[in-house]
PDB file of N, CA and C in Angstrom:
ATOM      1  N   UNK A  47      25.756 -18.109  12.229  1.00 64.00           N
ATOM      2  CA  UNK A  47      24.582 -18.100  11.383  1.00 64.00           C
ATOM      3  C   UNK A  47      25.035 -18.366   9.942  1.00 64.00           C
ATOM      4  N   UNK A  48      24.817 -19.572   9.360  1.00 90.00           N
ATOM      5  CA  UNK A  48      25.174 -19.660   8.165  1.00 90.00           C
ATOM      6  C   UNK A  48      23.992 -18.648   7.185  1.00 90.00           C
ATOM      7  N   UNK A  49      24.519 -19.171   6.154  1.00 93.00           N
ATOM      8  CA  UNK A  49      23.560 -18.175   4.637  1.00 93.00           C
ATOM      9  C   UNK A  49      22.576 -18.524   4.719  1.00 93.00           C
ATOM     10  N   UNK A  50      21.981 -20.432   4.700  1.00 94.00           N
ATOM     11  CA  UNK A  50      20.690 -20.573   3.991  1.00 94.00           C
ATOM     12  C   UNK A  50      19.780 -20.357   5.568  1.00 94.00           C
ATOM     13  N   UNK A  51      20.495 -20.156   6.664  1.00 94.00           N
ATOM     14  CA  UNK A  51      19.839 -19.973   8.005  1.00 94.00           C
ATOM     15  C   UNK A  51      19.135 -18.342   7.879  1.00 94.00           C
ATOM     16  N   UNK A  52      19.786 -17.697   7.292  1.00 94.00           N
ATOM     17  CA  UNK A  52      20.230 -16.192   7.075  1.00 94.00           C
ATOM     18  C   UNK A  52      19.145 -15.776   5.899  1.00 94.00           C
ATOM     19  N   UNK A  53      18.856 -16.392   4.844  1.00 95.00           N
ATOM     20  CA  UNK A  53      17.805 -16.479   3.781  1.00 95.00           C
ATOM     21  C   UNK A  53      16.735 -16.967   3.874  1.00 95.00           C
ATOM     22  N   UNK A  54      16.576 -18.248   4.730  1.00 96.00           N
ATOM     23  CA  UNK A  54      14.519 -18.613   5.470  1.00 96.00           C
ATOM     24  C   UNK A  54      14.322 -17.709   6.361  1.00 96.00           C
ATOM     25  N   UNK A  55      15.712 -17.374   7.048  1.00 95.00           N
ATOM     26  CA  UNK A  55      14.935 -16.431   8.154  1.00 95.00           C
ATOM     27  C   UNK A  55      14.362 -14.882   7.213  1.00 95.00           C
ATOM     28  N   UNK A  56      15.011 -14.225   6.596  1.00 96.00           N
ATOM     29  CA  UNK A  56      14.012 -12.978   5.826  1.00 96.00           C
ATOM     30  C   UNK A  56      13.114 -13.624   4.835  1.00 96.00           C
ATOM     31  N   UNK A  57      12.841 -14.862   4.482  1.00 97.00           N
ATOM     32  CA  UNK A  57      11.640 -15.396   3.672  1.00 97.00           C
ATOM     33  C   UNK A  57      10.570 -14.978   4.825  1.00 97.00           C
ATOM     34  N   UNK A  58      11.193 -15.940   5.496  1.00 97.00           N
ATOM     35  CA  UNK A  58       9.719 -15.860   6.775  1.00 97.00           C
ATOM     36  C   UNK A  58       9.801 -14.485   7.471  1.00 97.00           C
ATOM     37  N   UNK A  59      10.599 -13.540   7.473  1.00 97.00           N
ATOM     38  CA  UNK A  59      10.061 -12.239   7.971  1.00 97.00           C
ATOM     39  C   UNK A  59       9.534 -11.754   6.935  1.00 97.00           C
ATOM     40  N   UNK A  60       9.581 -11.923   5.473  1.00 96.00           N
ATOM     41  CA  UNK A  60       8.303 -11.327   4.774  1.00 96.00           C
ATOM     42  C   UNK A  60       7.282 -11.315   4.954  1.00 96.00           C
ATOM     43  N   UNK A  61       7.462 -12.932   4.797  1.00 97.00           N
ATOM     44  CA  UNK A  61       6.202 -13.674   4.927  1.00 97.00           C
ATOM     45  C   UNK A  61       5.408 -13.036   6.268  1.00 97.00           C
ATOM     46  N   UNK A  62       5.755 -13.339   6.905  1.00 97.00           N
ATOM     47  CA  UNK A  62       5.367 -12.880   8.297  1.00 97.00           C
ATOM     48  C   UNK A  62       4.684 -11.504   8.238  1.00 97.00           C
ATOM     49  N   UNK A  63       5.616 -10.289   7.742  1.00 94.00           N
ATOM     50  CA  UNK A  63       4.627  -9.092   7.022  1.00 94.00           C
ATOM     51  C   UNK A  63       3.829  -9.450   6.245  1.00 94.00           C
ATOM     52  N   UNK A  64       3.468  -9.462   4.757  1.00 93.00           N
ATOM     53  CA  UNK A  64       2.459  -9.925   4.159  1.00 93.00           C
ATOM     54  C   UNK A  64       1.839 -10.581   4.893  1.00 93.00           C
ATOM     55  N   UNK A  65       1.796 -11.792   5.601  1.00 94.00           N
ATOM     56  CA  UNK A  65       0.744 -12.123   6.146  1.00 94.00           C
ATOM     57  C   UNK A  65      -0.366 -11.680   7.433  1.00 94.00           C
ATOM     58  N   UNK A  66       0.590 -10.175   8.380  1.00 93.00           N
ATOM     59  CA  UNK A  66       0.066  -9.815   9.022  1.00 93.00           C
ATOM     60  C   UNK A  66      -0.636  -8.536   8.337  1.00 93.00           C
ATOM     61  N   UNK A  67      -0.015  -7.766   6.880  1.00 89.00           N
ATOM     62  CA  UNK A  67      -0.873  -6.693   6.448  1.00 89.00           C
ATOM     63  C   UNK A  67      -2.314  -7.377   5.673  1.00 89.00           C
ATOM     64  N   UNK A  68      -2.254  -8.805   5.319  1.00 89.00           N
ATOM     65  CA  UNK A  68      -3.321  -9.063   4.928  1.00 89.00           C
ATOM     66  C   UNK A  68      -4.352  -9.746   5.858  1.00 89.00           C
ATOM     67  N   UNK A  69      -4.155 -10.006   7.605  1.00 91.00           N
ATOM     68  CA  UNK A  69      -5.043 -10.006   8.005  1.00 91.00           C
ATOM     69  C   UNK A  69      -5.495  -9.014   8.481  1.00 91.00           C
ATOM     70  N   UNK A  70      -4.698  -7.881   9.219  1.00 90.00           N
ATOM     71  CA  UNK A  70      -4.903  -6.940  10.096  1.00 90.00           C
ATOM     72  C   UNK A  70      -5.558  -5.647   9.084  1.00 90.00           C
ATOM     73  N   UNK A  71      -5.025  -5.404   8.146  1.00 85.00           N
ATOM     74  CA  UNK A  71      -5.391  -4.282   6.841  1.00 85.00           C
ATOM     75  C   UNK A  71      -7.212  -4.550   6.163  1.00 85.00           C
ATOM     76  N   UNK A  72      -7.023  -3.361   6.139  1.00 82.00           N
ATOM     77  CA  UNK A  72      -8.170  -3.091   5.635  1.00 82.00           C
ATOM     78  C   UNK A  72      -7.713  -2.881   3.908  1.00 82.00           C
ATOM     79  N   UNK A  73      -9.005  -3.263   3.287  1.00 79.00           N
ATOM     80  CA  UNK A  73      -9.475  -2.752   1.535  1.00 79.00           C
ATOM     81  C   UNK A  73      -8.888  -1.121   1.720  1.00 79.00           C
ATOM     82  N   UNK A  74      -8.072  -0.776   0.553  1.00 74.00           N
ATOM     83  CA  UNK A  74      -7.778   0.395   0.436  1.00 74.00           C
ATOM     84  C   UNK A  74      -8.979   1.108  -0.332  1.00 74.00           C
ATOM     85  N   UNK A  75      -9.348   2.940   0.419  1.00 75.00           N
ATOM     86  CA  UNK A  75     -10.593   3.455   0.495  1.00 75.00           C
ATOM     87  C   UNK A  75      -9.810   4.310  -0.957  1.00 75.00           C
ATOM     88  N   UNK A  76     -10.196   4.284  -2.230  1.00 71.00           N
ATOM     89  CA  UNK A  76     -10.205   5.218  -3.484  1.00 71.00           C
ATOM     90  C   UNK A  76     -10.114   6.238  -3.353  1.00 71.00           C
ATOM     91  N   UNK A  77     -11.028   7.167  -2.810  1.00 76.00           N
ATOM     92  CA  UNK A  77     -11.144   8.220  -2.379  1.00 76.00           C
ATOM     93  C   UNK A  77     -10.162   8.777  -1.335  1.00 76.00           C
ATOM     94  N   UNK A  78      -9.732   8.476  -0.130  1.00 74.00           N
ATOM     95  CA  UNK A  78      -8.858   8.383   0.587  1.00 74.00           C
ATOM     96  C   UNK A  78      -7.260   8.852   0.687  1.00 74.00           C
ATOM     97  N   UNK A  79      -6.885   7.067  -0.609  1.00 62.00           N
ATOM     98  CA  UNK A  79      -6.116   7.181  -0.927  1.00 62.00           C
ATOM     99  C   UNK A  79      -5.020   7.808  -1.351  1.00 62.00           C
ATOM    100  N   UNK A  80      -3.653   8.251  -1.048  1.00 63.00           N
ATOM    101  CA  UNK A  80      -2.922   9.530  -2.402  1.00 63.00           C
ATOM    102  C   UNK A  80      -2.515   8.142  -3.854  1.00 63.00           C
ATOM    103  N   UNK A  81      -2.643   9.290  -4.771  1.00 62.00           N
ATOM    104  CA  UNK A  81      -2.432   9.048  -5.775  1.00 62.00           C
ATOM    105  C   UNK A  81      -1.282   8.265  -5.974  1.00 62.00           C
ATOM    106  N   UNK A  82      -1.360   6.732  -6.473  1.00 63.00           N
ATOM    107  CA  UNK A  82       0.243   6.064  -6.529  1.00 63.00           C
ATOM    108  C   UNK A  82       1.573   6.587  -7.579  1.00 63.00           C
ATOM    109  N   UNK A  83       0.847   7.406  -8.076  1.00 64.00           N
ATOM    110  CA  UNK A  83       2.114   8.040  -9.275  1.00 64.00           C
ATOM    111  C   UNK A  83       2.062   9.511  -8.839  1.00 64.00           C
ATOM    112  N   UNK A  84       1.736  10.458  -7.860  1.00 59.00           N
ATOM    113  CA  UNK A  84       1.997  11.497  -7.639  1.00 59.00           C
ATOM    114  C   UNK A  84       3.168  11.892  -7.510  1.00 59.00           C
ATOM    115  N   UNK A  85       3.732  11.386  -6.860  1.00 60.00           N
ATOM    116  CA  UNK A  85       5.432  11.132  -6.103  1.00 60.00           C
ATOM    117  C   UNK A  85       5.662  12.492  -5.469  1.00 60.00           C
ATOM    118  N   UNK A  86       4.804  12.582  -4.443  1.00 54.00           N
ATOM    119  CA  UNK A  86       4.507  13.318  -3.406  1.00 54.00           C
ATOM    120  C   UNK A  86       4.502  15.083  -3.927  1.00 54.00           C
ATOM    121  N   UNK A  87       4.083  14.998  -5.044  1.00 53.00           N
ATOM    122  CA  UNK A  87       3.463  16.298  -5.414  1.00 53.00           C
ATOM    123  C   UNK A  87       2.211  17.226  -5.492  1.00 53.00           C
ATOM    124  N   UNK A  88       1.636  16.255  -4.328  1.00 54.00           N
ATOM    125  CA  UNK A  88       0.066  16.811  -3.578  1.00 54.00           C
ATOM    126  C   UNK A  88      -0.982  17.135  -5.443  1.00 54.00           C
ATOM    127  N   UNK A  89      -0.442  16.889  -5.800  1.00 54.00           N
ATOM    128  CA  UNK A  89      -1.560  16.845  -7.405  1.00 54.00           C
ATOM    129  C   UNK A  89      -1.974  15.675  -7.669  1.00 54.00           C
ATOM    130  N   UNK A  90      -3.167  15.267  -7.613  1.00 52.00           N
ATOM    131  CA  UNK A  90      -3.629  13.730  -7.870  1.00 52.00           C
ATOM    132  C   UNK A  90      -4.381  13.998  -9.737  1.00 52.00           C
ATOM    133  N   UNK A  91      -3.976  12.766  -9.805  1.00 52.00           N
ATOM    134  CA  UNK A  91      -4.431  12.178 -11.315  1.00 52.00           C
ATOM    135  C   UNK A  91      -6.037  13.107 -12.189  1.00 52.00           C
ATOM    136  N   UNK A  92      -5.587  13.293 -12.909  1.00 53.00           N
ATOM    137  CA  UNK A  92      -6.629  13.816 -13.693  1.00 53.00           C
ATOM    138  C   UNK A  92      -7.687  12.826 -14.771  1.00 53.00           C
ATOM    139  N   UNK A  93      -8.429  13.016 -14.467  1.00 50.00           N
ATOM    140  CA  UNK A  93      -9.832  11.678 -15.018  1.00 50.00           C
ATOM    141  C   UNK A  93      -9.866  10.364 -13.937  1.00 50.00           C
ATOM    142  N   UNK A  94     -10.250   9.709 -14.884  1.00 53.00           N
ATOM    143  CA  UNK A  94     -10.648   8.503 -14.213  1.00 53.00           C
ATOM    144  C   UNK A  94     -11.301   8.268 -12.785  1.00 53.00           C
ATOM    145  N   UNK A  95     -11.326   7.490 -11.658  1.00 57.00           N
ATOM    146  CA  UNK A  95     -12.255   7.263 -10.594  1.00 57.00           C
ATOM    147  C   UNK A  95     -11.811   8.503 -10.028  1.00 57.00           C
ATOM    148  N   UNK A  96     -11.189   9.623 -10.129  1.00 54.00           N
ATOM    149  CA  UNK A  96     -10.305  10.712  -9.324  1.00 54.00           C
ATOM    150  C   UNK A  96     -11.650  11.832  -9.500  1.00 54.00           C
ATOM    151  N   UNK A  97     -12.365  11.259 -11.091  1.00 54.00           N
ATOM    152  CA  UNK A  97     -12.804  13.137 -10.958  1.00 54.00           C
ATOM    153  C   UNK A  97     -14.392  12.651 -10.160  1.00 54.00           C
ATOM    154  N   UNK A  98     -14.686  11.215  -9.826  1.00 59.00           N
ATOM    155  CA  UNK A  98     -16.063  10.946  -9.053  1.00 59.00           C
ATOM    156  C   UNK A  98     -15.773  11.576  -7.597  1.00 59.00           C
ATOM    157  N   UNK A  99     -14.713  11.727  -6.766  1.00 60.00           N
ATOM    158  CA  UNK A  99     -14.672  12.297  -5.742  1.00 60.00           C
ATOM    159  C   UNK A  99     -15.271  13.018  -5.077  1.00 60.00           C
ATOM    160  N   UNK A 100     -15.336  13.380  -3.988  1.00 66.00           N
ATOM    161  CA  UNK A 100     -16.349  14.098  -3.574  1.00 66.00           C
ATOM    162  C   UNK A 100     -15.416  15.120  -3.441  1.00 66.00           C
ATOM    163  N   UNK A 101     -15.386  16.717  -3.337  1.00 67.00           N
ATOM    164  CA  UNK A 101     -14.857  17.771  -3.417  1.00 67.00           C
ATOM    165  C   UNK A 101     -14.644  17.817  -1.641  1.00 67.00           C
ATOM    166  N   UNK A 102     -13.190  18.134  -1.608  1.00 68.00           N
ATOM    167  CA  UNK A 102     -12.241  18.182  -0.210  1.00 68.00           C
ATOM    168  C   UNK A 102     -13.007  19.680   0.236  1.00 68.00           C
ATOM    169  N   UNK A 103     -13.251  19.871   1.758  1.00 73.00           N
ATOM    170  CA  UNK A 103     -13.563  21.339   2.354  1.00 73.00           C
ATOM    171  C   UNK A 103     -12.765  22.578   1.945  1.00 73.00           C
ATOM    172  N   UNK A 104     -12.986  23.400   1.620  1.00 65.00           N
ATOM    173  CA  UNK A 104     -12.175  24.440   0.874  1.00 65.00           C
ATOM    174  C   UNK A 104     -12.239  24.861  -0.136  1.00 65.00           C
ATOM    175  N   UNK A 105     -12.982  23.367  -1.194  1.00 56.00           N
ATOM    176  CA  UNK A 105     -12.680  23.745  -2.609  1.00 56.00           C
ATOM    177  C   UNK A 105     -14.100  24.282  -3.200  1.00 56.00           C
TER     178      UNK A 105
END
């Protein structure tokens, strides 16, 4: 297996991802979602589309 055999082939396995999360995937749900800057500290963002939420069972 040379290099540039070795380098289209992980182009096209990207590719190949990206192109199957953008047919098969759904619109990501806001609400849903965890917070992308939490960094897994179960505390989501304060203001913005976070405080329209609807209040989780419990709270």
């Amino acid at each position: 297996m040379t290099r540039r055999l070795g380098i289209a082939g992980a182009v096209l396995l990207v590719a190949l991802i990206i192109a199957s999360d953008w047919i098969f995937g759904g619109a990501p749900n806001p609400y849903r979602a965890p917070d992308p800057i939490a960094w897994g500290s179960s505390s989501g963002a304060s203001g913005a589309i976070c405080t329209f939420a609807p209040p989780t069972p419990g709270q």
